[in-house]
Amino acid sequence: MQVANALKAAILTKVFKPGDRLPSRAELAKQYDVAPMTVQSALRELRDDGLIVSRQGSGVYVRERTERPVGLRPHIERAFETDHVTIDFAGFSGETLHGVLQEPLDKIRIGRLTPQTIRVRMLVPDPTVPWSVPCTVEDKADSPAFRDRMAEIMRRHTLAIIDNVTELADLGLIKEATAEIRVHAATPLFKLYLINNEEAFFGFYPVREHVLTLDGQTQPIYDLVGKDTILFHHSTTDDNTSTGSQYIEQARTWFDSIWDTIATEHKR
């Protein structure tokens, strides 16, 4: 407990900052003059408190408890340093994902990153069917004009992702690259990113009122707001029963269940 408390104090006072890698178990055992098993027990206490995460083959890191969308960028860029990259997204427009993918894809084009395969899957709402939200403020009804507007934004970002990813394989820069969109009739009230089946970012879409001009007329709309949504970060650990590992497993199970059942191929 003394070792755990010392490490906890170092984390809470930012001696070890969010995302920092802790010294190895052997280094900590030497530093605190205790047995490695004592260090392991101390780290288990910190993990149970949600202060650290273990990444298999990489080490123990200070947990990044919450991050805004900009915090997603370094995690996705790091994912492209592996041989096989998988990114699953469930949400609304894919605008944030489109933005954060640009830099790692550019690095592949100039040879600075060299993954062998990339697979991107995107689950978005079907713009051809009425949505429960966004909706009109007056009667909470679907707005076809607003839906058409959002469909264009969604189409622009998701199709750009597909073109940018698949181009890498066409140019012979990587062995295999696929990117797919599937649509479903449910309105997403949250966004989810699964990265290499090892990390997840989850955030809620709050509903806010906006006054927009649609087809030349002013229209109050209840809209989903996602740009400044706080994303909660989860990652797998070397303990399959940890909260992080179970969260990733359940998030992947949920995504696959929607993808394989009610989601249908998006037609360009």
PDB file of C-alpha atoms in Angstrom:
ATOM      1  CA  MET A   1       0.000   0.000   0.000  1.00  0.00           C
ATOM      2  CA  GLN A   2       2.934   2.365   0.635  1.00  0.00           C
ATOM      3  CA  VAL A   3       4.178   1.825  -2.915  1.00  0.00           C
ATOM      4  CA  ALA A   4       0.659   2.232  -4.306  1.00  0.00           C
ATOM      5  CA  ASN A   5       0.147   5.464  -2.355  1.00  0.00           C
ATOM      6  CA  ALA A   6       3.501   6.847  -3.483  1.00  0.00           C
ATOM      7  CA  LEU A   7       2.698   6.137  -7.128  1.00  0.00           C
ATOM      8  CA  LYS A   8      -0.839   7.497  -6.734  1.00  0.00           C
ATOM      9  CA  ALA A   9       0.572  10.734  -5.316  1.00  0.00           C
ATOM     10  CA  ALA A  10       3.004  10.997  -8.230  1.00  0.00           C
ATOM     11  CA  ILE A  11       0.131  10.576 -10.695  1.00  0.00           C
ATOM     12  CA  LEU A  12      -2.236  12.997  -8.968  1.00  0.00           C
ATOM     13  CA  THR A  13       0.479  15.670  -8.679  1.00  0.00           C
ATOM     14  CA  LYS A  14       1.340  15.199 -12.391  1.00  0.00           C
ATOM     15  CA  VAL A  15       4.848  13.859 -11.786  1.00  0.00           C
ATOM     16  CA  PHE A  16       3.530  11.168 -14.123  1.00  0.00           C
ATOM     17  CA  LYS A  17       1.167  12.850 -16.571  1.00  0.00           C
ATOM     18  CA  PRO A  18      -1.762  11.264 -18.460  1.00  0.00           C
ATOM     19  CA  GLY A  19      -0.319   9.063 -21.204  1.00  0.00           C
ATOM     20  CA  ASP A  20       3.127   8.738 -19.573  1.00  0.00           C
ATOM     21  CA  ARG A  21       4.691   5.295 -19.375  1.00  0.00           C
ATOM     22  CA  LEU A  22       5.591   4.223 -15.844  1.00  0.00           C
ATOM     23  CA  PRO A  23       8.994   2.694 -15.088  1.00  0.00           C
ATOM     24  CA  SER A  24       9.140  -1.090 -15.437  1.00  0.00           C
ATOM     25  CA  ARG A  25       8.267  -3.366 -12.516  1.00  0.00           C
ATOM     26  CA  ALA A  26      11.972  -4.109 -12.033  1.00  0.00           C
ATOM     27  CA  GLU A  27      12.825  -0.394 -11.981  1.00  0.00           C
ATOM     28  CA  LEU A  28      10.045   0.347  -9.495  1.00  0.00           C
ATOM     29  CA  ALA A  29      11.090  -2.577  -7.285  1.00  0.00           C
ATOM     30  CA  LYS A  30      14.625  -1.182  -7.172  1.00  0.00           C
ATOM     31  CA  GLN A  31      13.419   2.377  -6.598  1.00  0.00           C
ATOM     32  CA  TYR A  32      11.206   1.421  -3.634  1.00  0.00           C
ATOM     33  CA  ASP A  33      13.450  -1.425  -2.421  1.00  0.00           C
ATOM     34  CA  VAL A  34      10.682  -4.016  -2.530  1.00  0.00           C
ATOM     35  CA  ALA A  35      10.068  -7.311  -4.286  1.00  0.00           C
ATOM     36  CA  PRO A  36       8.648  -7.283  -7.852  1.00  0.00           C
ATOM     37  CA  MET A  37       5.511  -9.031  -6.559  1.00  0.00           C
ATOM     38  CA  THR A  38       4.949  -6.098  -4.199  1.00  0.00           C
ATOM     39  CA  VAL A  39       5.130  -3.713  -7.154  1.00  0.00           C
ATOM     40  CA  GLN A  40       2.702  -5.896  -9.070  1.00  0.00           C
ATOM     41  CA  SER A  41       0.228  -5.722  -6.178  1.00  0.00           C
ATOM     42  CA  ALA A  42       0.637  -1.946  -5.982  1.00  0.00           C
ATOM     43  CA  LEU A  43      -0.024  -1.589  -9.709  1.00  0.00           C
ATOM     44  CA  ARG A  44      -3.136  -3.728  -9.329  1.00  0.00           C
ATOM     45  CA  GLU A  45      -4.420  -1.225  -6.737  1.00  0.00           C
ATOM     46  CA  LEU A  46      -3.817   1.665  -9.135  1.00  0.00           C
ATOM     47  CA  ARG A  47      -5.475  -0.222 -11.988  1.00  0.00           C
ATOM     48  CA  ASP A  48      -8.543  -0.921  -9.830  1.00  0.00           C
ATOM     49  CA  ASP A  49      -8.686   2.802  -9.016  1.00  0.00           C
ATOM     50  CA  GLY A  50      -8.690   3.587 -12.737  1.00  0.00           C
ATOM     51  CA  LEU A  51      -5.392   5.471 -12.634  1.00  0.00           C
ATOM     52  CA  ILE A  52      -3.306   3.247 -14.941  1.00  0.00           C
ATOM     53  CA  VAL A  53      -3.726   0.863 -17.857  1.00  0.00           C
ATOM     54  CA  SER A  54      -1.479  -1.988 -19.012  1.00  0.00           C
ATOM     55  CA  ARG A  55      -0.811  -2.428 -22.715  1.00  0.00           C
ATOM     56  CA  GLN A  56       0.384  -5.863 -23.613  1.00  0.00           C
ATOM     57  CA  GLY A  57       3.983  -5.841 -24.798  1.00  0.00           C
ATOM     58  CA  SER A  58       4.267  -2.098 -24.227  1.00  0.00           C
ATOM     59  CA  GLY A  59       4.116  -1.384 -20.503  1.00  0.00           C
ATOM     60  CA  VAL A  60       1.998   0.417 -17.926  1.00  0.00           C
ATOM     61  CA  TYR A  61       0.659   3.906 -18.656  1.00  0.00           C
ATOM     62  CA  VAL A  62      -1.082   6.638 -16.704  1.00  0.00           C
ATOM     63  CA  ARG A  63      -4.699   6.533 -17.752  1.00  0.00           C
ATOM     64  CA  GLU A  64      -6.072   9.325 -19.913  1.00  0.00           C
ATOM     65  CA  ARG A  65      -9.380   9.507 -18.131  1.00  0.00           C
ATOM     66  CA  THR A  66     -11.260  11.831 -20.476  1.00  0.00           C
ATOM     67  CA  GLU A  67     -10.298  13.502 -23.714  1.00  0.00           C
ATOM     68  CA  ARG A  68     -11.895  15.885 -26.153  1.00  0.00           C
ATOM     69  CA  PRO A  69     -11.999  14.969 -29.839  1.00  0.00           C
ATOM     70  CA  VAL A  70      -8.512  16.451 -30.396  1.00  0.00           C
ATOM     71  CA  GLY A  71      -7.234  13.809 -27.963  1.00  0.00           C
ATOM     72  CA  LEU A  72      -8.319  11.121 -30.387  1.00  0.00           C
ATOM     73  CA  ARG A  73      -5.655  12.124 -32.901  1.00  0.00           C
ATOM     74  CA  PRO A  74      -2.473  10.770 -31.238  1.00  0.00           C
ATOM     75  CA  HIS A  75      -4.151   7.438 -30.505  1.00  0.00           C
ATOM     76  CA  ILE A  76      -5.215   6.926 -34.108  1.00  0.00           C
ATOM     77  CA  GLU A  77      -1.813   8.038 -35.360  1.00  0.00           C
ATOM     78  CA  ARG A  78      -0.139   5.545 -33.011  1.00  0.00           C
ATOM     79  CA  ALA A  79      -2.449   2.807 -34.308  1.00  0.00           C
ATOM     80  CA  PHE A  80      -0.953   3.258 -37.777  1.00  0.00           C
ATOM     81  CA  GLU A  81       2.462   2.292 -36.440  1.00  0.00           C
ATOM     82  CA  THR A  82       1.242  -1.330 -36.222  1.00  0.00           C
ATOM     83  CA  ASP A  83       1.208  -3.787 -39.128  1.00  0.00           C
ATOM     84  CA  HIS A  84      -2.558  -4.250 -39.165  1.00  0.00           C
ATOM     85  CA  VAL A  85      -4.800  -1.241 -38.561  1.00  0.00           C
ATOM     86  CA  THR A  86      -8.517  -1.558 -37.785  1.00  0.00           C
ATOM     87  CA  ILE A  87     -10.781   1.388 -37.021  1.00  0.00           C
ATOM     88  CA  ASP A  88     -14.514   1.011 -36.385  1.00  0.00           C
ATOM     89  CA  PHE A  89     -16.678   4.122 -36.071  1.00  0.00           C
ATOM     90  CA  ALA A  90     -20.328   4.395 -35.073  1.00  0.00           C
ATOM     91  CA  GLY A  91     -21.885   7.824 -34.989  1.00  0.00           C
ATOM     92  CA  PHE A  92     -23.335  10.556 -37.131  1.00  0.00           C
ATOM     93  CA  SER A  93     -21.281  12.200 -39.868  1.00  0.00           C
ATOM     94  CA  GLY A  94     -17.703  10.900 -39.580  1.00  0.00           C
ATOM     95  CA  GLU A  95     -16.382  14.467 -39.725  1.00  0.00           C
ATOM     96  CA  THR A  96     -13.977  14.075 -36.787  1.00  0.00           C
ATOM     97  CA  LEU A  97     -12.686  10.744 -38.084  1.00  0.00           C
ATOM     98  CA  HIS A  98     -12.063  12.251 -41.509  1.00  0.00           C
ATOM     99  CA  GLY A  99      -9.967  14.991 -39.937  1.00  0.00           C
ATOM    100  CA  VAL A 100      -7.798  12.805 -37.710  1.00  0.00           C
ATOM    101  CA  LEU A 101      -7.066  10.283 -40.479  1.00  0.00           C
ATOM    102  CA  GLN A 102      -5.421  12.810 -42.772  1.00  0.00           C
ATOM    103  CA  GLU A 103      -2.002  12.957 -41.117  1.00  0.00           C
ATOM    104  CA  PRO A 104      -1.346   9.192 -40.771  1.00  0.00           C
ATOM    105  CA  LEU A 105      -2.558   8.607 -44.331  1.00  0.00           C
ATOM    106  CA  ASP A 106      -0.224  11.353 -45.572  1.00  0.00           C
ATOM    107  CA  LYS A 107       2.657   9.724 -43.665  1.00  0.00           C
ATOM    108  CA  ILE A 108       1.941   6.453 -45.465  1.00  0.00           C
ATOM    109  CA  ARG A 109       2.077   8.272 -48.813  1.00  0.00           C
ATOM    110  CA  ILE A 110       5.574   9.601 -48.077  1.00  0.00           C
ATOM    111  CA  GLY A 111       6.803   6.315 -46.595  1.00  0.00           C
ATOM    112  CA  ARG A 112       7.046   7.355 -42.927  1.00  0.00           C
ATOM    113  CA  LEU A 113       4.427   4.809 -41.860  1.00  0.00           C
ATOM    114  CA  THR A 114       4.248   1.333 -43.394  1.00  0.00           C
ATOM    115  CA  PRO A 115       1.287  -0.750 -42.152  1.00  0.00           C
ATOM    116  CA  GLN A 116       0.506  -3.860 -44.164  1.00  0.00           C
ATOM    117  CA  THR A 117      -3.294  -3.658 -43.965  1.00  0.00           C
ATOM    118  CA  ILE A 118      -5.960  -1.088 -43.085  1.00  0.00           C
ATOM    119  CA  ARG A 119      -9.626  -1.776 -42.445  1.00  0.00           C
ATOM    120  CA  VAL A 120     -12.103   0.998 -41.660  1.00  0.00           C
ATOM    121  CA  ARG A 121     -15.795   0.390 -40.945  1.00  0.00           C
ATOM    122  CA  MET A 122     -18.338   3.181 -40.465  1.00  0.00           C
ATOM    123  CA  LEU A 123     -21.881   2.846 -39.081  1.00  0.00           C
ATOM    124  CA  VAL A 124     -24.045   5.901 -39.748  1.00  0.00           C
ATOM    125  CA  PRO A 125     -27.800   6.606 -39.824  1.00  0.00           C
ATOM    126  CA  ASP A 126     -29.730   5.994 -43.041  1.00  0.00           C
ATOM    127  CA  PRO A 127     -30.513   9.434 -44.531  1.00  0.00           C
ATOM    128  CA  THR A 128     -33.325   8.034 -46.690  1.00  0.00           C
ATOM    129  CA  VAL A 129     -35.614   7.333 -43.713  1.00  0.00           C
ATOM    130  CA  PRO A 130     -37.098   9.809 -41.170  1.00  0.00           C
ATOM    131  CA  TRP A 131     -35.020  10.556 -38.078  1.00  0.00           C
ATOM    132  CA  SER A 132     -36.357  10.992 -34.548  1.00  0.00           C
ATOM    133  CA  VAL A 133     -33.615  13.551 -33.989  1.00  0.00           C
ATOM    134  CA  PRO A 134     -32.581  16.003 -35.402  1.00  0.00           C
ATOM    135  CA  CYS A 135     -36.182  17.218 -35.521  1.00  0.00           C
ATOM    136  CA  THR A 136     -38.253  20.395 -35.604  1.00  0.00           C
ATOM    137  CA  VAL A 137     -38.709  22.247 -32.325  1.00  0.00           C
ATOM    138  CA  GLU A 138     -42.369  23.028 -32.987  1.00  0.00           C
ATOM    139  CA  ASP A 139     -43.731  19.494 -33.300  1.00  0.00           C
ATOM    140  CA  LYS A 140     -40.609  17.309 -32.918  1.00  0.00           C
ATOM    141  CA  ALA A 141     -41.104  15.995 -36.434  1.00  0.00           C
ATOM    142  CA  ASP A 142     -38.557  14.831 -38.976  1.00  0.00           C
ATOM    143  CA  SER A 143     -37.271  17.595 -41.238  1.00  0.00           C
ATOM    144  CA  PRO A 144     -36.543  16.273 -44.753  1.00  0.00           C
ATOM    145  CA  ALA A 145     -34.696  19.471 -45.673  1.00  0.00           C
ATOM    146  CA  PHE A 146     -32.419  19.237 -42.646  1.00  0.00           C
ATOM    147  CA  ARG A 147     -31.921  15.506 -43.237  1.00  0.00           C
ATOM    148  CA  ASP A 148     -30.850  16.236 -46.820  1.00  0.00           C
ATOM    149  CA  ARG A 149     -28.374  18.798 -45.534  1.00  0.00           C
ATOM    150  CA  MET A 150     -26.907  16.372 -43.006  1.00  0.00           C
ATOM    151  CA  ALA A 151     -26.824  13.588 -45.617  1.00  0.00           C
ATOM    152  CA  GLU A 152     -24.581  15.741 -47.799  1.00  0.00           C
ATOM    153  CA  ILE A 153     -22.198  16.426 -44.893  1.00  0.00           C
ATOM    154  CA  MET A 154     -22.121  12.717 -44.044  1.00  0.00           C
ATOM    155  CA  ARG A 155     -21.593  11.728 -47.655  1.00  0.00           C
ATOM    156  CA  ARG A 156     -18.728  14.194 -48.081  1.00  0.00           C
ATOM    157  CA  HIS A 157     -16.751  12.956 -45.083  1.00  0.00           C
ATOM    158  CA  THR A 158     -17.403   9.221 -45.249  1.00  0.00           C
ATOM    159  CA  LEU A 159     -16.802   8.914 -48.982  1.00  0.00           C
ATOM    160  CA  ALA A 160     -13.610  10.949 -48.658  1.00  0.00           C
ATOM    161  CA  ILE A 161     -12.393   8.454 -46.054  1.00  0.00           C
ATOM    162  CA  ILE A 162     -13.152   5.564 -48.400  1.00  0.00           C
ATOM    163  CA  ASP A 163     -11.357   7.200 -51.311  1.00  0.00           C
ATOM    164  CA  ASN A 164      -8.304   8.179 -49.243  1.00  0.00           C
ATOM    165  CA  VAL A 165      -7.913   4.744 -47.653  1.00  0.00           C
ATOM    166  CA  THR A 166      -8.479   2.586 -50.733  1.00  0.00           C
ATOM    167  CA  GLU A 167      -6.166   4.805 -52.799  1.00  0.00           C
ATOM    168  CA  LEU A 168      -3.226   3.553 -50.715  1.00  0.00           C
ATOM    169  CA  ALA A 169      -3.724  -0.009 -51.939  1.00  0.00           C
ATOM    170  CA  ASP A 170      -4.349   1.175 -55.508  1.00  0.00           C
ATOM    171  CA  LEU A 171      -0.994   2.956 -55.418  1.00  0.00           C
ATOM    172  CA  GLY A 172       0.730  -0.148 -54.060  1.00  0.00           C
ATOM    173  CA  LEU A 173       1.739   1.616 -50.839  1.00  0.00           C
ATOM    174  CA  ILE A 174       0.200  -1.071 -48.629  1.00  0.00           C
ATOM    175  CA  LYS A 175      -0.834  -4.653 -49.220  1.00  0.00           C
ATOM    176  CA  GLU A 176      -4.557  -4.288 -48.496  1.00  0.00           C
ATOM    177  CA  ALA A 177      -6.847  -1.359 -47.641  1.00  0.00           C
ATOM    178  CA  THR A 178     -10.617  -1.440 -47.260  1.00  0.00           C
ATOM    179  CA  ALA A 179     -13.125   1.121 -46.032  1.00  0.00           C
ATOM    180  CA  GLU A 180     -16.865   0.488 -45.855  1.00  0.00           C
ATOM    181  CA  ILE A 181     -20.026   2.334 -44.867  1.00  0.00           C
ATOM    182  CA  ARG A 182     -23.189   0.703 -43.624  1.00  0.00           C
ATOM    183  CA  VAL A 183     -26.363   2.541 -42.663  1.00  0.00           C
ATOM    184  CA  HIS A 184     -29.115   1.716 -40.187  1.00  0.00           C
ATOM    185  CA  ALA A 185     -32.508   3.154 -39.289  1.00  0.00           C
ATOM    186  CA  ALA A 186     -31.664   4.048 -35.666  1.00  0.00           C
ATOM    187  CA  THR A 187     -30.619   7.581 -34.753  1.00  0.00           C
ATOM    188  CA  PRO A 188     -27.201   7.499 -33.034  1.00  0.00           C
ATOM    189  CA  LEU A 189     -27.201   9.249 -29.667  1.00  0.00           C
ATOM    190  CA  PHE A 190     -23.490   8.586 -29.086  1.00  0.00           C
ATOM    191  CA  LYS A 191     -20.249   8.196 -30.996  1.00  0.00           C
ATOM    192  CA  LEU A 192     -17.881   5.266 -30.664  1.00  0.00           C
ATOM    193  CA  TYR A 193     -14.377   4.707 -32.020  1.00  0.00           C
ATOM    194  CA  LEU A 194     -12.712   1.289 -31.737  1.00  0.00           C
ATOM    195  CA  ILE A 195      -8.995   1.372 -32.551  1.00  0.00           C
ATOM    196  CA  ASN A 196      -7.128  -1.867 -33.300  1.00  0.00           C
ATOM    197  CA  ASN A 197      -9.582  -3.636 -30.960  1.00  0.00           C
ATOM    198  CA  GLU A 198      -7.419  -2.343 -28.104  1.00  0.00           C
ATOM    199  CA  GLU A 199      -8.738   1.149 -27.450  1.00  0.00           C
ATOM    200  CA  ALA A 200     -12.173   2.731 -27.445  1.00  0.00           C
ATOM    201  CA  PHE A 201     -13.374   6.326 -27.294  1.00  0.00           C
ATOM    202  CA  PHE A 202     -17.015   6.911 -26.377  1.00  0.00           C
ATOM    203  CA  GLY A 203     -18.972  10.160 -26.181  1.00  0.00           C
ATOM    204  CA  PHE A 204     -22.601  11.242 -25.945  1.00  0.00           C
ATOM    205  CA  TYR A 205     -24.351  13.518 -28.460  1.00  0.00           C
ATOM    206  CA  PRO A 206     -26.240  16.163 -26.454  1.00  0.00           C
ATOM    207  CA  VAL A 207     -29.349  17.647 -28.117  1.00  0.00           C
ATOM    208  CA  ARG A 208     -29.349  21.429 -28.583  1.00  0.00           C
ATOM    209  CA  GLU A 209     -31.693  23.895 -30.229  1.00  0.00           C
ATOM    210  CA  HIS A 210     -30.440  25.714 -33.325  1.00  0.00           C
ATOM    211  CA  VAL A 211     -32.166  28.153 -35.648  1.00  0.00           C
ATOM    212  CA  LEU A 212     -31.271  27.391 -39.256  1.00  0.00           C
ATOM    213  CA  THR A 213     -32.303  28.568 -42.691  1.00  0.00           C
ATOM    214  CA  LEU A 214     -33.597  25.662 -44.754  1.00  0.00           C
ATOM    215  CA  ASP A 215     -35.034  26.113 -48.256  1.00  0.00           C
ATOM    216  CA  GLY A 216     -35.115  29.854 -47.647  1.00  0.00           C
ATOM    217  CA  GLN A 217     -37.116  29.574 -44.421  1.00  0.00           C
ATOM    218  CA  THR A 218     -35.976  29.974 -40.816  1.00  0.00           C
ATOM    219  CA  GLN A 219     -36.477  26.750 -38.895  1.00  0.00           C
ATOM    220  CA  PRO A 220     -35.743  25.993 -35.207  1.00  0.00           C
ATOM    221  CA  ILE A 221     -34.210  22.520 -34.993  1.00  0.00           C
ATOM    222  CA  TYR A 222     -33.291  20.190 -32.161  1.00  0.00           C
ATOM    223  CA  ASP A 223     -29.898  19.003 -33.344  1.00  0.00           C
ATOM    224  CA  LEU A 224     -27.262  16.518 -32.152  1.00  0.00           C
ATOM    225  CA  VAL A 225     -24.045  18.248 -31.121  1.00  0.00           C
ATOM    226  CA  GLY A 226     -20.873  16.206 -31.317  1.00  0.00           C
ATOM    227  CA  LYS A 227     -17.956  18.472 -32.138  1.00  0.00           C
ATOM    228  CA  ASP A 228     -17.030  19.361 -28.535  1.00  0.00           C
ATOM    229  CA  THR A 229     -18.246  16.124 -26.964  1.00  0.00           C
ATOM    230  CA  ILE A 230     -15.995  14.768 -24.226  1.00  0.00           C
ATOM    231  CA  LEU A 231     -14.715  11.327 -25.190  1.00  0.00           C
ATOM    232  CA  PHE A 232     -14.133   8.709 -22.521  1.00  0.00           C
ATOM    233  CA  HIS A 233     -11.097   6.533 -23.149  1.00  0.00           C
ATOM    234  CA  HIS A 234     -10.917   2.802 -22.452  1.00  0.00           C
ATOM    235  CA  SER A 235      -8.164   0.327 -23.322  1.00  0.00           C
ATOM    236  CA  THR A 236      -7.446  -3.358 -22.960  1.00  0.00           C
ATOM    237  CA  THR A 237      -5.042  -4.586 -20.310  1.00  0.00           C
ATOM    238  CA  ASP A 238      -3.196  -7.832 -19.692  1.00  0.00           C
ATOM    239  CA  ASP A 239      -6.087  -8.751 -17.377  1.00  0.00           C
ATOM    240  CA  ASN A 240      -9.085 -10.008 -19.368  1.00  0.00           C
ATOM    241  CA  THR A 241     -11.368  -9.343 -16.386  1.00  0.00           C
ATOM    242  CA  SER A 242     -10.411  -5.664 -16.054  1.00  0.00           C
ATOM    243  CA  THR A 243     -13.007  -2.995 -16.758  1.00  0.00           C
ATOM    244  CA  GLY A 244     -11.070  -1.764 -19.794  1.00  0.00           C
ATOM    245  CA  SER A 245     -10.727  -5.203 -21.376  1.00  0.00           C
ATOM    246  CA  GLN A 246     -14.389  -5.994 -20.796  1.00  0.00           C
ATOM    247  CA  TYR A 247     -15.465  -2.626 -22.186  1.00  0.00           C
ATOM    248  CA  ILE A 248     -13.517  -3.189 -25.415  1.00  0.00           C
ATOM    249  CA  GLU A 249     -14.946  -6.699 -25.762  1.00  0.00           C
ATOM    250  CA  GLN A 250     -18.527  -5.534 -25.253  1.00  0.00           C
ATOM    251  CA  ALA A 251     -18.097  -2.527 -27.555  1.00  0.00           C
ATOM    252  CA  ARG A 252     -16.746  -4.783 -30.303  1.00  0.00           C
ATOM    253  CA  THR A 253     -19.608  -7.248 -29.764  1.00  0.00           C
ATOM    254  CA  TRP A 254     -22.149  -4.415 -30.004  1.00  0.00           C
ATOM    255  CA  PHE A 255     -20.585  -2.971 -33.170  1.00  0.00           C
ATOM    256  CA  ASP A 256     -20.398  -6.355 -34.895  1.00  0.00           C
ATOM    257  CA  SER A 257     -23.996  -7.156 -33.955  1.00  0.00           C
ATOM    258  CA  ILE A 258     -25.287  -3.981 -35.635  1.00  0.00           C
ATOM    259  CA  TRP A 259     -22.958  -4.364 -38.618  1.00  0.00           C
ATOM    260  CA  ASP A 260     -23.978  -7.979 -39.248  1.00  0.00           C
ATOM    261  CA  THR A 261     -27.755  -7.628 -38.697  1.00  0.00           C
ATOM    262  CA  ILE A 262     -29.720  -4.397 -39.202  1.00  0.00           C
ATOM    263  CA  ALA A 263     -27.058  -2.370 -41.036  1.00  0.00           C
ATOM    264  CA  THR A 264     -27.160  -2.374 -44.827  1.00  0.00           C
ATOM    265  CA  GLU A 265     -24.689  -1.359 -47.500  1.00  0.00           C
ATOM    266  CA  HIS A 266     -24.593   2.351 -48.223  1.00  0.00           C
ATOM    267  CA  LYS A 267     -25.207   3.164 -51.853  1.00  0.00           C
ATOM    268  CA  ARG A 268     -23.205   6.096 -53.169  1.00  0.00           C
TER     269      ARG A 268
END
